[in-house]
Amino acid sequence: MIKSLIKDSDFITSPEVPGPTKEEIRCLVMCKSHPRKGDIVVDVGCGSGGLTLGFAQRVNKVYAIDQNPQAVDITRKNLIKHDLHHKVELIENDALSSIKDLENFDIMMIGGSGGDIKQIIELGSKKLNKNGRIIITAILLETKVESIQKLKELGFDVEIVDINISRGKIIDRGTMMYAQNPISVIYTI
Ligand code: SAH
């Protein structure tokens, strides 16, 4: 069943916490990661829960990790608001300390890594079920390069898509396009 995406404006936000990942990017992540009903997903760096909620609508179970207690709090509030809290276990810790204690999973989503992207990919790849996927949203060039290098080194087939979105805003004389921050989505196939 195709689930609709929650609108950006329907998320509770906080100035202290990044996210939610923009709707158009969440749309691409949900499409490229091929979530299935029975899947277990780990969302590393859940921020405001933008991607956590998207996965929670589609799969069996999500582990949402963030080292920022405020991010965990906002994600919890968003999960409750959208009645998805029963699907998600929130973990307030850094990625490297938490991933190793998790059960194996089908999708590892990485939306924040704090410079540990290579180690996070390496650790997560050991916990991936057969046919598991890794998907990364990256704003820094370094994260993009390091992710691709590490995924290739581990033998994954990798694709990267750059998204440059402009949203139309209707003003007096017509419609003006407003550019959003460009972002790359890196994913295994
Ligand atoms: N995808 C999220 C936004 C992610 S923002 C959304 O849609 O709302 C990135 C988040 O990653 C931040 O909240 C930051 O605290 C977290 N983060 C960065 N490095 C981390 C690490 N090593 N371990 C856990 N969380 C991390």
Coordinates of N, CA, C and O and ligand atoms in Angstrom, one line a residue:
M1 N 0.8 -1.2 0.0 CA 0.0 0.0 0.0 C 0.9 1.3 0.0 O 1.9 1.3 0.7
I2 N 0.5 2.2 -0.8 CA 1.4 3.5 -0.9 C 0.9 4.4 0.2 O -0.3 4.8 0.3
K3 N 1.8 4.8 1.1 CA 1.5 5.7 2.2 C 1.9 7.1 1.8 O 2.9 7.3 1.2
S4 N 1.0 8.0 2.1 CA 1.4 9.4 1.8 C 2.5 10.0 2.7 O 2.7 9.4 3.8
L5 N 3.1 11.0 2.3 CA 4.2 11.6 3.1 C 3.6 12.6 4.0 O 2.6 13.4 3.6
I6 N 4.1 12.7 5.2 CA 3.6 13.8 6.2 C 4.2 15.1 5.7 O 5.4 15.2 5.3
K7 N 3.4 16.1 5.7 CA 3.9 17.4 5.2 C 4.9 18.0 6.2 O 4.8 17.8 7.4
D8 N 5.8 18.8 5.6 CA 6.8 19.5 6.5 C 6.1 20.3 7.6 O 6.5 20.3 8.8
S9 N 5.0 21.0 7.2 CA 4.3 21.8 8.2 C 3.6 21.0 9.3 O 3.1 21.6 10.3
D10 N 3.5 19.7 9.1 CA 2.8 18.9 10.1 C 3.7 18.3 11.1 O 3.3 17.5 12.0
F11 N 5.0 18.7 11.1 CA 6.0 18.3 12.1 C 6.1 19.3 13.2 O 6.1 20.5 12.9
I12 N 6.3 18.9 14.4 CA 6.6 19.8 15.5 C 8.1 20.0 15.3 O 8.9 19.0 15.1
T13 N 8.6 21.2 15.4 CA 10.0 21.5 15.2 C 10.6 22.3 16.4 O 9.8 22.8 17.3
S14 N 11.9 22.4 16.5 CA 12.6 23.1 17.5 C 13.8 23.8 16.9 O 14.5 23.2 16.1
P15 N 14.1 25.0 17.3 CA 15.2 25.7 16.7 C 16.5 25.0 17.1 O 17.5 25.1 16.4
E16 N 16.5 24.2 18.1 CA 17.7 23.4 18.5 C 18.0 22.2 17.7 O 19.0 21.5 17.9
V17 N 17.0 21.8 17.0 CA 17.1 20.4 16.3 C 16.9 20.6 14.8 O 15.9 21.2 14.3
P18 N 17.8 20.0 14.0 CA 17.6 20.1 12.6 C 16.5 19.2 12.1 O 16.1 18.2 12.8
G19 N 16.0 19.5 10.9 CA 14.9 18.7 10.3 C 13.6 19.3 10.6 O 13.5 20.4 11.2
P20 N 12.5 18.7 10.0 CA 12.6 17.5 9.3 C 13.2 17.6 7.9 O 13.1 18.7 7.3
T21 N 13.8 16.5 7.4 CA 14.3 16.5 6.1 C 13.2 16.9 5.2 O 12.0 16.5 5.3
K22 N 13.5 17.8 4.2 CA 12.4 18.3 3.3 C 11.6 17.2 2.6 O 12.1 16.2 2.2
E23 N 10.3 17.5 2.5 CA 9.4 16.6 2.0 C 9.8 15.9 0.6 O 9.7 14.7 0.5
E24 N 10.4 16.7 -0.3 CA 10.8 16.1 -1.6 C 11.9 15.2 -1.4 O 12.1 14.2 -2.1
I25 N 12.8 15.4 -0.4 CA 13.9 14.5 -0.2 C 13.5 13.3 0.5 O 13.9 12.2 0.2
R26 N 12.5 13.5 1.5 CA 12.0 12.3 2.2 C 11.3 11.4 1.1 O 11.4 10.2 1.2
C27 N 10.7 12.0 0.2 CA 10.0 11.3 -0.9 C 11.0 10.4 -1.7 O 10.8 9.2 -1.9
L28 N 12.1 11.0 -2.0 CA 13.1 10.2 -2.7 C 13.8 9.1 -1.9 O 14.0 8.0 -2.3
V29 N 14.0 9.4 -0.6 CA 14.6 8.4 0.3 C 13.6 7.2 0.4 O 14.0 6.1 0.4
M30 N 12.3 7.5 0.6 CA 11.4 6.4 0.7 C 11.3 5.6 -0.5 O 11.1 4.4 -0.5
C31 N 11.5 6.2 -1.6 CA 11.4 5.5 -2.9 C 12.7 4.6 -3.1 O 12.6 3.4 -3.4
K32 N 13.9 5.2 -2.9 CA 15.1 4.6 -3.2 C 15.5 3.5 -2.2 O 16.4 2.6 -2.5
S33 N 15.0 3.5 -1.0 CA 15.4 2.6 0.0 C 14.5 1.3 0.0 O 14.7 0.4 0.7
H34 N 13.4 1.4 -0.8 CA 12.5 0.2 -1.0 C 12.1 -0.4 0.4 O 12.3 -1.6 0.6
P35 N 11.5 0.3 1.3 CA 11.0 -0.3 2.5 C 9.9 -1.3 2.3 O 9.0 -1.1 1.5
R36 N 10.0 -2.4 3.0 CA 9.0 -3.4 2.9 C 8.3 -3.6 4.3 O 8.9 -3.3 5.3
K37 N 7.1 -4.1 4.3 CA 6.3 -4.2 5.5 C 7.0 -4.8 6.7 O 6.9 -4.4 7.8
G38 N 7.7 -5.9 6.4 CA 8.4 -6.6 7.5 C 9.7 -6.1 7.9 O 10.4 -6.7 8.8
D39 N 10.2 -5.1 7.3 CA 11.6 -4.6 7.5 C 11.8 -4.0 8.9 O 10.9 -3.5 9.5
I40 N 13.1 -4.2 9.3 CA 13.6 -3.4 10.5 C 14.5 -2.4 10.0 O 15.4 -2.6 9.1
V41 N 14.3 -1.1 10.5 CA 15.1 0.0 10.0 C 15.8 0.6 11.1 O 15.3 0.8 12.2
V42 N 17.1 1.1 10.9 CA 17.7 2.0 11.9 C 17.9 3.3 11.3 O 18.4 3.4 10.1
D43 N 17.5 4.4 12.0 CA 17.6 5.7 11.5 C 18.7 6.4 12.3 O 18.4 6.8 13.5
V44 N 19.9 6.6 11.8 CA 21.0 7.1 12.5 C 21.0 8.7 12.4 O 21.1 9.2 11.3
G45 N 20.8 9.3 13.5 CA 20.7 10.8 13.5 C 19.2 11.2 13.1 O 19.0 11.7 12.1
C46 N 18.3 10.9 14.0 CA 16.9 11.0 13.6 C 16.4 12.4 13.6 O 15.4 12.7 13.0
G47 N 17.2 13.4 14.2 CA 16.8 14.8 14.2 C 15.4 15.0 14.7 O 15.0 14.7 15.8
S48 N 14.5 15.6 13.8 CA 13.1 15.9 14.2 C 12.2 14.7 13.9 O 11.0 14.8 14.1
G49 N 12.8 13.6 13.3 CA 12.0 12.4 13.1 C 11.4 12.4 11.7 O 10.6 11.5 11.4
G50 N 11.8 13.3 10.8 CA 11.3 13.3 9.5 C 11.3 12.0 8.8 O 10.3 11.5 8.3
L51 N 12.5 11.4 8.8 CA 12.6 10.1 8.1 C 12.1 8.9 9.0 O 11.6 8.0 8.5
T52 N 12.3 9.1 10.3 CA 11.9 8.0 11.2 C 10.4 7.8 11.0 O 9.9 6.6 10.9
L53 N 9.6 8.9 10.9 CA 8.1 8.7 10.7 C 7.8 8.1 9.4 O 6.9 7.3 9.3
G54 N 8.5 8.5 8.3 CA 8.3 8.0 7.0 C 8.5 6.5 7.0 O 7.7 5.7 6.5
F55 N 9.6 6.0 7.6 CA 9.8 4.6 7.7 C 8.8 3.9 8.6 O 8.3 2.8 8.3
A56 N 8.4 4.5 9.7 CA 7.5 3.9 10.7 C 6.1 3.7 10.0 O 5.4 2.8 10.3
Q57 N 5.8 4.5 9.0 CA 4.5 4.3 8.3 C 4.6 3.1 7.4 O 3.5 2.6 7.0
R58 N 5.8 2.7 7.1 CA 5.9 1.6 6.0 C 6.5 0.3 6.5 O 6.3 -0.7 5.8
V59 N 7.2 0.2 7.6 CA 7.8 -1.0 8.0 C 7.4 -1.5 9.3 O 6.5 -0.9 10.0
N60 N 8.0 -2.6 9.8 CA 7.6 -3.3 11.0 C 8.1 -2.6 12.3 O 7.4 -2.4 13.2
K61 N 9.4 -2.1 12.2 CA 10.1 -1.6 13.4 C 11.2 -0.6 13.0 O 11.9 -0.9 12.1
V62 N 11.3 0.5 13.7 CA 12.3 1.4 13.5 C 13.1 1.7 14.8 O 12.5 1.9 15.8
Y63 N 14.4 1.7 14.7 CA 15.3 2.1 15.8 C 15.7 3.5 15.4 O 16.4 3.7 14.4
A64 N 15.4 4.6 16.2 CA 15.8 5.9 15.9 C 16.8 6.4 16.9 O 16.6 6.4 18.1
I65 N 18.0 6.7 16.4 CA 19.1 7.0 17.3 C 19.5 8.5 17.1 O 19.6 9.0 16.0
D66 N 19.7 9.2 18.2 CA 20.3 10.6 18.1 C 21.0 10.8 19.4 O 20.6 10.5 20.5
Q67 N 22.2 11.5 19.3 CA 23.0 11.8 20.4 C 22.5 13.1 21.1 O 22.9 13.4 22.3
N68 N 21.6 13.8 20.4 CA 21.1 15.1 21.0 C 19.7 14.8 21.7 O 18.8 14.4 21.1
P69 N 19.7 14.9 23.1 CA 18.5 14.6 23.8 C 17.3 15.4 23.3 O 16.1 14.9 23.3
Q70 N 17.5 16.6 22.8 CA 16.4 17.4 22.3 C 15.8 16.8 21.0 O 14.6 16.9 20.7
A71 N 16.7 16.2 20.2 CA 16.2 15.6 19.0 C 15.4 14.4 19.3 O 14.3 14.2 18.7
V72 N 15.8 13.6 20.3 CA 15.0 12.4 20.7 C 13.6 12.9 21.2 O 12.6 12.3 20.9
D73 N 13.6 14.0 21.9 CA 12.4 14.5 22.5 C 11.4 15.0 21.4 O 10.2 14.7 21.4
I74 N 12.0 15.7 20.4 CA 11.1 16.2 19.3 C 10.6 15.0 18.4 O 9.4 15.0 18.0
T75 N 11.5 14.1 18.2 CA 11.1 12.9 17.4 C 9.9 12.2 18.2 O 8.9 11.8 17.6
R76 N 10.1 12.0 19.5 CA 9.0 11.4 20.3 C 7.7 12.1 20.2 O 6.6 11.5 19.9
K77 N 7.8 13.5 20.2 CA 6.5 14.3 20.1 C 5.9 14.1 18.8 O 4.7 14.0 18.6
N78 N 6.7 14.0 17.7 CA 6.2 13.8 16.4 C 5.6 12.4 16.2 O 4.5 12.3 15.6
L79 N 6.2 11.5 16.8 CA 5.7 10.1 16.7 C 4.3 10.0 17.4 O 3.4 9.4 16.9
I80 N 4.2 10.7 18.6 CA 2.9 10.6 19.3 C 1.9 11.4 18.5 O 0.7 10.9 18.3
K81 N 2.3 12.6 18.0 CA 1.3 13.4 17.2 C 0.7 12.6 16.0 O -0.5 12.7 15.7
H82 N 1.5 11.7 15.4 CA 1.1 11.0 14.2 C 0.7 9.5 14.5 O 0.6 8.7 13.6
D83 N 0.7 9.2 15.8 CA 0.3 7.9 16.3 C 1.2 6.8 15.7 O 0.7 5.8 15.2
L84 N 2.5 7.0 15.7 CA 3.4 6.0 15.2 C 4.4 5.6 16.3 O 5.3 4.8 15.9
H85 N 4.2 6.0 17.5 CA 5.2 5.7 18.5 C 5.3 4.2 18.8 O 6.4 3.7 19.2
H86 N 4.3 3.4 18.6 CA 4.3 2.0 18.9 C 5.3 1.2 17.9 O 5.7 0.1 18.2
K87 N 5.7 1.9 16.8 CA 6.6 1.3 15.8 C 8.1 1.6 16.1 O 8.9 1.0 15.4
V88 N 8.3 2.5 17.0 CA 9.7 3.1 17.0 C 10.3 3.0 18.4 O 9.7 3.3 19.4
E89 N 11.6 2.5 18.5 CA 12.3 2.5 19.7 C 13.3 3.7 19.6 O 14.1 3.7 18.7
L90 N 13.2 4.6 20.5 CA 14.1 5.8 20.5 C 15.4 5.5 21.3 O 15.3 5.0 22.5
I91 N 16.5 5.9 20.8 CA 17.8 5.6 21.5 C 18.6 6.9 21.6 O 19.0 7.5 20.5
E92 N 18.8 7.4 22.8 CA 19.5 8.6 23.0 C 21.0 8.3 23.3 O 21.4 8.0 24.4
N93 N 21.8 8.3 22.2 CA 23.2 7.9 22.3 C 23.9 8.2 21.0 O 23.2 8.5 20.0
D94 N 25.2 8.1 21.0 CA 25.8 8.3 19.7 C 25.8 6.9 18.9 O 25.6 5.9 19.5
A95 N 25.9 7.1 17.6 CA 25.6 6.0 16.7 C 26.5 4.8 17.0 O 26.1 3.7 17.1
L96 N 27.8 5.1 17.1 CA 28.8 4.0 17.2 C 28.5 3.1 18.5 O 28.7 1.9 18.5
S97 N 28.1 3.8 19.6 CA 27.9 3.0 20.8 C 26.6 2.2 20.7 O 26.4 1.2 21.4
S98 N 25.6 2.7 19.9 CA 24.3 2.1 19.9 C 24.1 0.9 18.9 O 23.5 0.0 19.2
I99 N 24.7 1.1 17.7 CA 24.4 0.2 16.6 C 24.8 -1.3 17.0 O 24.1 -2.2 16.7
K100 N 26.0 -1.4 17.7 CA 26.5 -2.7 17.9 C 25.5 -3.6 18.8 O 25.5 -4.8 18.7
D101 N 24.7 -2.9 19.6 CA 23.8 -3.7 20.5 C 22.4 -4.0 19.8 O 21.6 -4.6 20.5
L102 N 22.2 -3.5 18.6 CA 20.9 -3.7 18.0 C 20.8 -5.1 17.4 O 21.8 -5.7 17.0
E103 N 19.5 -5.5 17.2 CA 19.3 -6.7 16.3 C 19.7 -6.4 14.9 O 19.9 -5.2 14.6
N104 N 19.8 -7.4 14.0 CA 20.1 -7.1 12.6 C 19.0 -6.4 12.0 O 17.8 -6.5 12.4
F105 N 19.3 -5.6 10.9 CA 18.2 -4.8 10.3 C 18.3 -4.9 8.8 O 19.3 -5.4 8.2
D106 N 17.3 -4.3 8.1 CA 17.2 -4.4 6.7 C 17.6 -3.1 6.0 O 18.1 -3.1 4.9
I107 N 17.4 -2.0 6.7 CA 17.8 -0.7 6.1 C 18.5 0.1 7.2 O 18.0 0.2 8.3
M108 N 19.7 0.6 6.8 CA 20.3 1.6 7.7 C 20.2 3.0 7.0 O 20.8 3.2 5.9
M109 N 19.5 3.9 7.6 CA 19.4 5.3 7.1 C 20.4 6.1 7.9 O 20.3 6.0 9.1
I110 N 21.2 6.9 7.2 CA 22.1 7.7 8.0 C 21.9 9.2 7.6 O 22.2 9.6 6.5
G111 N 21.3 9.9 8.5 CA 21.0 11.4 8.3 C 21.9 12.3 9.0 O 21.9 13.5 8.9
G112 N 22.8 11.7 9.9 CA 23.8 12.5 10.7 C 24.8 11.6 11.2 O 24.5 10.4 11.6
S113 N 26.1 12.0 11.1 CA 27.2 11.1 11.5 C 28.2 11.8 12.3 O 29.1 11.1 12.9
G114 N 28.2 13.1 12.3 CA 29.2 13.8 13.2 C 30.7 13.5 12.9 O 31.5 13.4 13.8
G115 N 31.0 13.2 11.6 CA 32.3 12.9 11.2 C 32.7 11.4 11.3 O 33.8 11.0 10.9
D116 N 31.8 10.6 11.8 CA 32.1 9.2 12.0 C 31.5 8.3 10.8 O 31.2 7.1 11.0
I117 N 31.2 8.9 9.7 CA 30.5 8.2 8.6 C 31.1 6.9 8.3 O 30.4 5.9 8.1
K118 N 32.4 6.8 8.1 CA 33.0 5.6 7.7 C 32.9 4.5 8.7 O 32.5 3.3 8.4
Q119 N 33.1 4.8 10.0 CA 32.9 3.8 11.0 C 31.5 3.4 11.2 O 31.2 2.2 11.4
I120 N 30.5 4.3 11.0 CA 29.1 4.0 11.1 C 28.7 3.0 10.0 O 28.0 2.0 10.2
I121 N 29.2 3.3 8.8 CA 28.9 2.4 7.6 C 29.4 1.0 7.9 O 28.8 0.0 7.7
E122 N 30.7 1.0 8.3 CA 31.4 -0.3 8.6 C 30.6 -1.1 9.6 O 30.3 -2.3 9.4
L123 N 30.3 -0.5 10.7 CA 29.6 -1.2 11.8 C 28.2 -1.6 11.3 O 27.8 -2.8 11.6
G124 N 27.5 -0.7 10.7 CA 26.1 -1.1 10.2 C 26.1 -2.2 9.2 O 25.2 -3.0 9.2
S125 N 27.1 -2.2 8.3 CA 27.1 -3.2 7.3 C 27.2 -4.6 7.8 O 26.7 -5.6 7.2
K126 N 27.8 -4.7 9.0 CA 28.0 -6.1 9.7 C 26.6 -6.5 10.2 O 26.4 -7.7 10.5
K127 N 25.7 -5.6 10.4 CA 24.4 -5.9 11.0 C 23.3 -6.0 10.0 O 22.1 -6.1 10.3
L128 N 23.6 -5.8 8.7 CA 22.6 -5.8 7.6 C 22.2 -7.2 7.3 O 23.0 -8.1 7.1
N129 N 20.9 -7.4 7.3 CA 20.3 -8.7 6.8 C 20.7 -8.8 5.3 O 21.0 -7.9 4.6
K130 N 20.5 -10.1 4.8 CA 20.7 -10.3 3.4 C 19.8 -9.4 2.6 O 18.7 -9.2 2.9
N131 N 20.3 -8.8 1.5 CA 19.6 -7.8 0.7 C 19.3 -6.5 1.4 O 18.5 -5.8 1.0
G132 N 20.0 -6.3 2.5 CA 19.8 -5.0 3.2 C 20.4 -3.8 2.4 O 21.2 -4.0 1.6
R133 N 19.9 -2.7 2.7 CA 20.3 -1.4 2.0 C 20.8 -0.4 3.0 O 20.3 -0.3 4.1
I134 N 21.7 0.4 2.5 CA 22.2 1.6 3.3 C 21.9 2.8 2.5 O 22.1 2.8 1.3
I135 N 21.4 3.8 3.1 CA 21.0 5.0 2.4 C 21.4 6.2 3.3 O 21.2 6.3 4.5
I136 N 22.1 7.2 2.6 CA 22.7 8.3 3.4 C 22.2 9.6 2.7 O 22.2 9.8 1.5
T137 N 21.8 10.6 3.6 CA 21.6 11.9 3.1 C 22.7 12.8 3.5 O 23.1 12.8 4.7
A138 N 23.4 13.5 2.6 CA 24.6 14.2 2.9 C 24.6 15.6 2.4 O 24.2 15.9 1.3
I139 N 25.0 16.5 3.3 CA 25.1 17.9 2.8 C 26.6 18.3 2.6 O 26.9 19.2 1.9
L140 N 27.5 17.6 3.3 CA 28.9 17.9 3.2 C 29.6 17.1 2.1 O 29.3 15.9 2.0
L141 N 30.5 17.7 1.4 CA 31.2 17.0 0.4 C 32.0 15.9 1.0 O 32.0 14.8 0.4
E142 N 32.6 16.1 2.1 CA 33.4 15.1 2.8 C 32.5 13.8 3.1 O 33.0 12.7 2.9
T143 N 31.3 14.0 3.5 CA 30.4 12.9 3.8 C 30.1 12.1 2.6 O 30.1 10.9 2.6
K144 N 29.9 12.8 1.5 CA 29.6 12.2 0.2 C 30.8 11.3 -0.2 O 30.6 10.1 -0.5
V145 N 32.0 11.9 -0.2 CA 33.2 11.2 -0.7 C 33.5 10.0 0.2 O 33.7 8.9 -0.3
E146 N 33.4 10.2 1.5 CA 33.8 9.1 2.4 C 32.7 8.0 2.3 O 33.1 6.8 2.4
S147 N 31.5 8.4 2.2 CA 30.4 7.3 2.1 C 30.6 6.5 0.9 O 30.6 5.2 0.9
I148 N 30.9 7.1 -0.3 CA 31.0 6.3 -1.5 C 32.3 5.4 -1.4 O 32.2 4.3 -1.7
Q149 N 33.4 6.0 -0.9 CA 34.6 5.2 -0.8 C 34.3 4.0 0.1 O 34.7 2.9 -0.3
K150 N 33.8 4.2 1.3 CA 33.6 3.1 2.2 C 32.6 2.1 1.7 O 32.9 0.9 1.8
L151 N 31.5 2.5 1.1 CA 30.5 1.5 0.5 C 31.2 0.7 -0.6 O 30.9 -0.5 -0.7
K152 N 32.0 1.3 -1.4 CA 32.6 0.6 -2.5 C 33.6 -0.4 -1.9 O 33.7 -1.6 -2.4
E153 N 34.4 0.1 -1.0 CA 35.4 -0.8 -0.3 C 34.7 -2.0 0.3 O 35.3 -3.1 0.3
L154 N 33.5 -1.9 0.8 CA 32.8 -3.0 1.4 C 32.1 -3.9 0.3 O 31.4 -4.8 0.7
G155 N 32.2 -3.5 -0.9 CA 31.6 -4.3 -2.0 C 30.2 -4.0 -2.4 O 29.6 -4.7 -3.2
F156 N 29.7 -2.9 -2.0 CA 28.3 -2.5 -2.4 C 28.3 -1.8 -3.7 O 29.3 -1.2 -4.1
D157 N 27.2 -2.0 -4.5 CA 27.0 -1.2 -5.7 C 26.3 0.1 -5.2 O 25.3 0.0 -4.4
V158 N 26.8 1.2 -5.6 CA 26.4 2.5 -5.0 C 25.9 3.4 -6.1 O 26.5 3.5 -7.2
E159 N 24.8 4.2 -5.7 CA 24.4 5.3 -6.6 C 24.3 6.5 -5.8 O 24.1 6.5 -4.6
I160 N 24.5 7.7 -6.5 CA 24.3 9.0 -5.8 C 23.4 9.9 -6.7 O 23.6 9.9 -7.9
V161 N 22.5 10.5 -6.0 CA 21.6 11.5 -6.7 C 21.7 12.8 -5.9 O 21.7 12.9 -4.7
D162 N 22.0 13.9 -6.7 CA 22.0 15.2 -6.1 C 20.6 15.8 -6.3 O 20.1 15.8 -7.4
I163 N 20.1 16.4 -5.3 CA 18.7 17.0 -5.4 C 18.8 18.5 -5.2 O 19.3 19.0 -4.1
N164 N 18.4 19.3 -6.2 CA 18.3 20.7 -6.0 C 16.9 21.1 -6.3 O 16.4 21.1 -7.4
I165 N 16.2 21.4 -5.2 CA 14.8 21.7 -5.3 C 14.5 23.2 -5.2 O 15.1 23.9 -4.4
S166 N 13.6 23.6 -6.0 CA 13.1 25.0 -5.8 C 11.6 24.9 -5.6 O 10.9 24.2 -6.4
R167 N 11.1 25.6 -4.6 CA 9.7 25.5 -4.4 C 9.0 26.8 -4.8 O 9.5 27.9 -4.6
G168 N 7.9 26.7 -5.5 CA 7.2 27.8 -6.0 C 6.4 28.5 -4.9 O 5.7 27.8 -4.1
K169 N 6.4 29.8 -4.8 CA 5.6 30.5 -3.9 C 4.8 31.6 -4.7 O 5.4 32.4 -5.4
I170 N 3.5 31.5 -4.5 CA 2.7 32.4 -5.2 C 2.7 33.8 -4.6 O 2.5 34.0 -3.4
I171 N 3.1 34.8 -5.4 CA 3.2 36.2 -4.9 C 2.3 37.0 -5.8 O 1.6 36.5 -6.7
D172 N 2.2 38.3 -5.5 CA 1.3 39.2 -6.2 C 1.2 39.0 -7.7 O 0.2 38.8 -8.3
R173 N 2.4 39.1 -8.3 CA 2.5 39.2 -9.8 C 2.6 37.8 -10.5 O 2.7 37.7 -11.7
G174 N 2.8 36.7 -9.7 CA 3.0 35.4 -10.3 C 3.6 34.5 -9.3 O 3.4 34.6 -8.1
T175 N 4.4 33.5 -9.8 CA 4.9 32.5 -8.9 C 6.5 32.6 -8.9 O 7.1 32.6 -9.9
M176 N 7.0 32.7 -7.7 CA 8.5 32.9 -7.6 C 9.0 31.6 -7.1 O 8.5 30.9 -6.2
M177 N 10.2 31.1 -7.7 CA 10.8 29.9 -7.2 C 11.9 30.2 -6.2 O 12.7 31.0 -6.4
Y178 N 11.8 29.5 -5.0 CA 12.8 29.6 -4.0 C 13.6 28.4 -3.9 O 13.1 27.3 -3.6
A179 N 15.0 28.5 -4.0 CA 15.9 27.4 -4.0 C 16.0 26.9 -2.6 O 16.2 27.7 -1.6
Q180 N 16.0 25.6 -2.4 CA 16.3 24.9 -1.1 C 17.8 24.5 -1.1 O 18.4 24.4 -2.2
N181 N 18.3 24.1 0.1 CA 19.7 23.6 0.1 C 19.9 22.4 -0.7 O 19.0 21.5 -0.6
P182 N 20.9 22.3 -1.5 CA 21.1 21.0 -2.3 C 21.5 19.9 -1.3 O 22.1 20.2 -0.3
I183 N 21.2 18.7 -1.7 CA 21.5 17.6 -0.8 C 21.8 16.4 -1.7 O 21.2 16.3 -2.8
S184 N 22.7 15.5 -1.3 CA 22.9 14.3 -2.0 C 22.3 13.1 -1.3 O 22.3 13.0 0.0
V185 N 21.8 12.2 -2.1 CA 21.3 10.9 -1.5 C 22.2 9.8 -2.1 O 22.3 9.7 -3.3
I186 N 22.8 9.1 -1.2 CA 23.7 8.0 -1.6 C 23.1 6.7 -1.1 O 22.7 6.6 0.0
Y187 N 23.0 5.7 -2.0 CA 22.3 4.5 -1.6 C 22.9 3.3 -2.3 O 23.4 3.4 -3.4
T188 N 22.7 2.2 -1.6 CA 23.2 0.9 -2.2 C 22.1 0.3 -3.0 O 20.9 0.5 -2.6
I189 N 22.4 -0.5 -4.0 CA 21.4 -1.1 -4.8 C 21.6 -2.7 -4.8 O 22.6 -3.1 -4.5
Ligands
SAH1 N1 16.7 13.0 9.1 C1 16.4 14.0 10.2 C2 17.4 15.1 10.3 C3 18.8 14.7 10.7 S1 19.8 16.0 11.3 C4 14.9 14.5 10.0 O1 14.3 14.2 9.0 O2 14.4 15.1 10.9 C5 21.1 15.1 11.8 C6 21.0 14.6 13.3 O3 22.1 13.6 13.4 C7 21.2 15.6 14.4 O4 20.0 15.6 15.2 C8 22.4 15.2 15.2 O5 22.3 15.3 16.6 C9 22.5 13.7 14.8 N2 23.9 13.1 14.8 C10 25.0 13.5 14.2 N3 26.0 12.7 14.5 C11 25.5 11.7 15.2 C12 26.1 10.5 15.8 N4 27.4 10.2 15.6 N5 25.3 9.7 16.6 C13 24.0 10.0 16.8 N6 23.4 11.1 16.2 C14 24.2 11.9 15.5

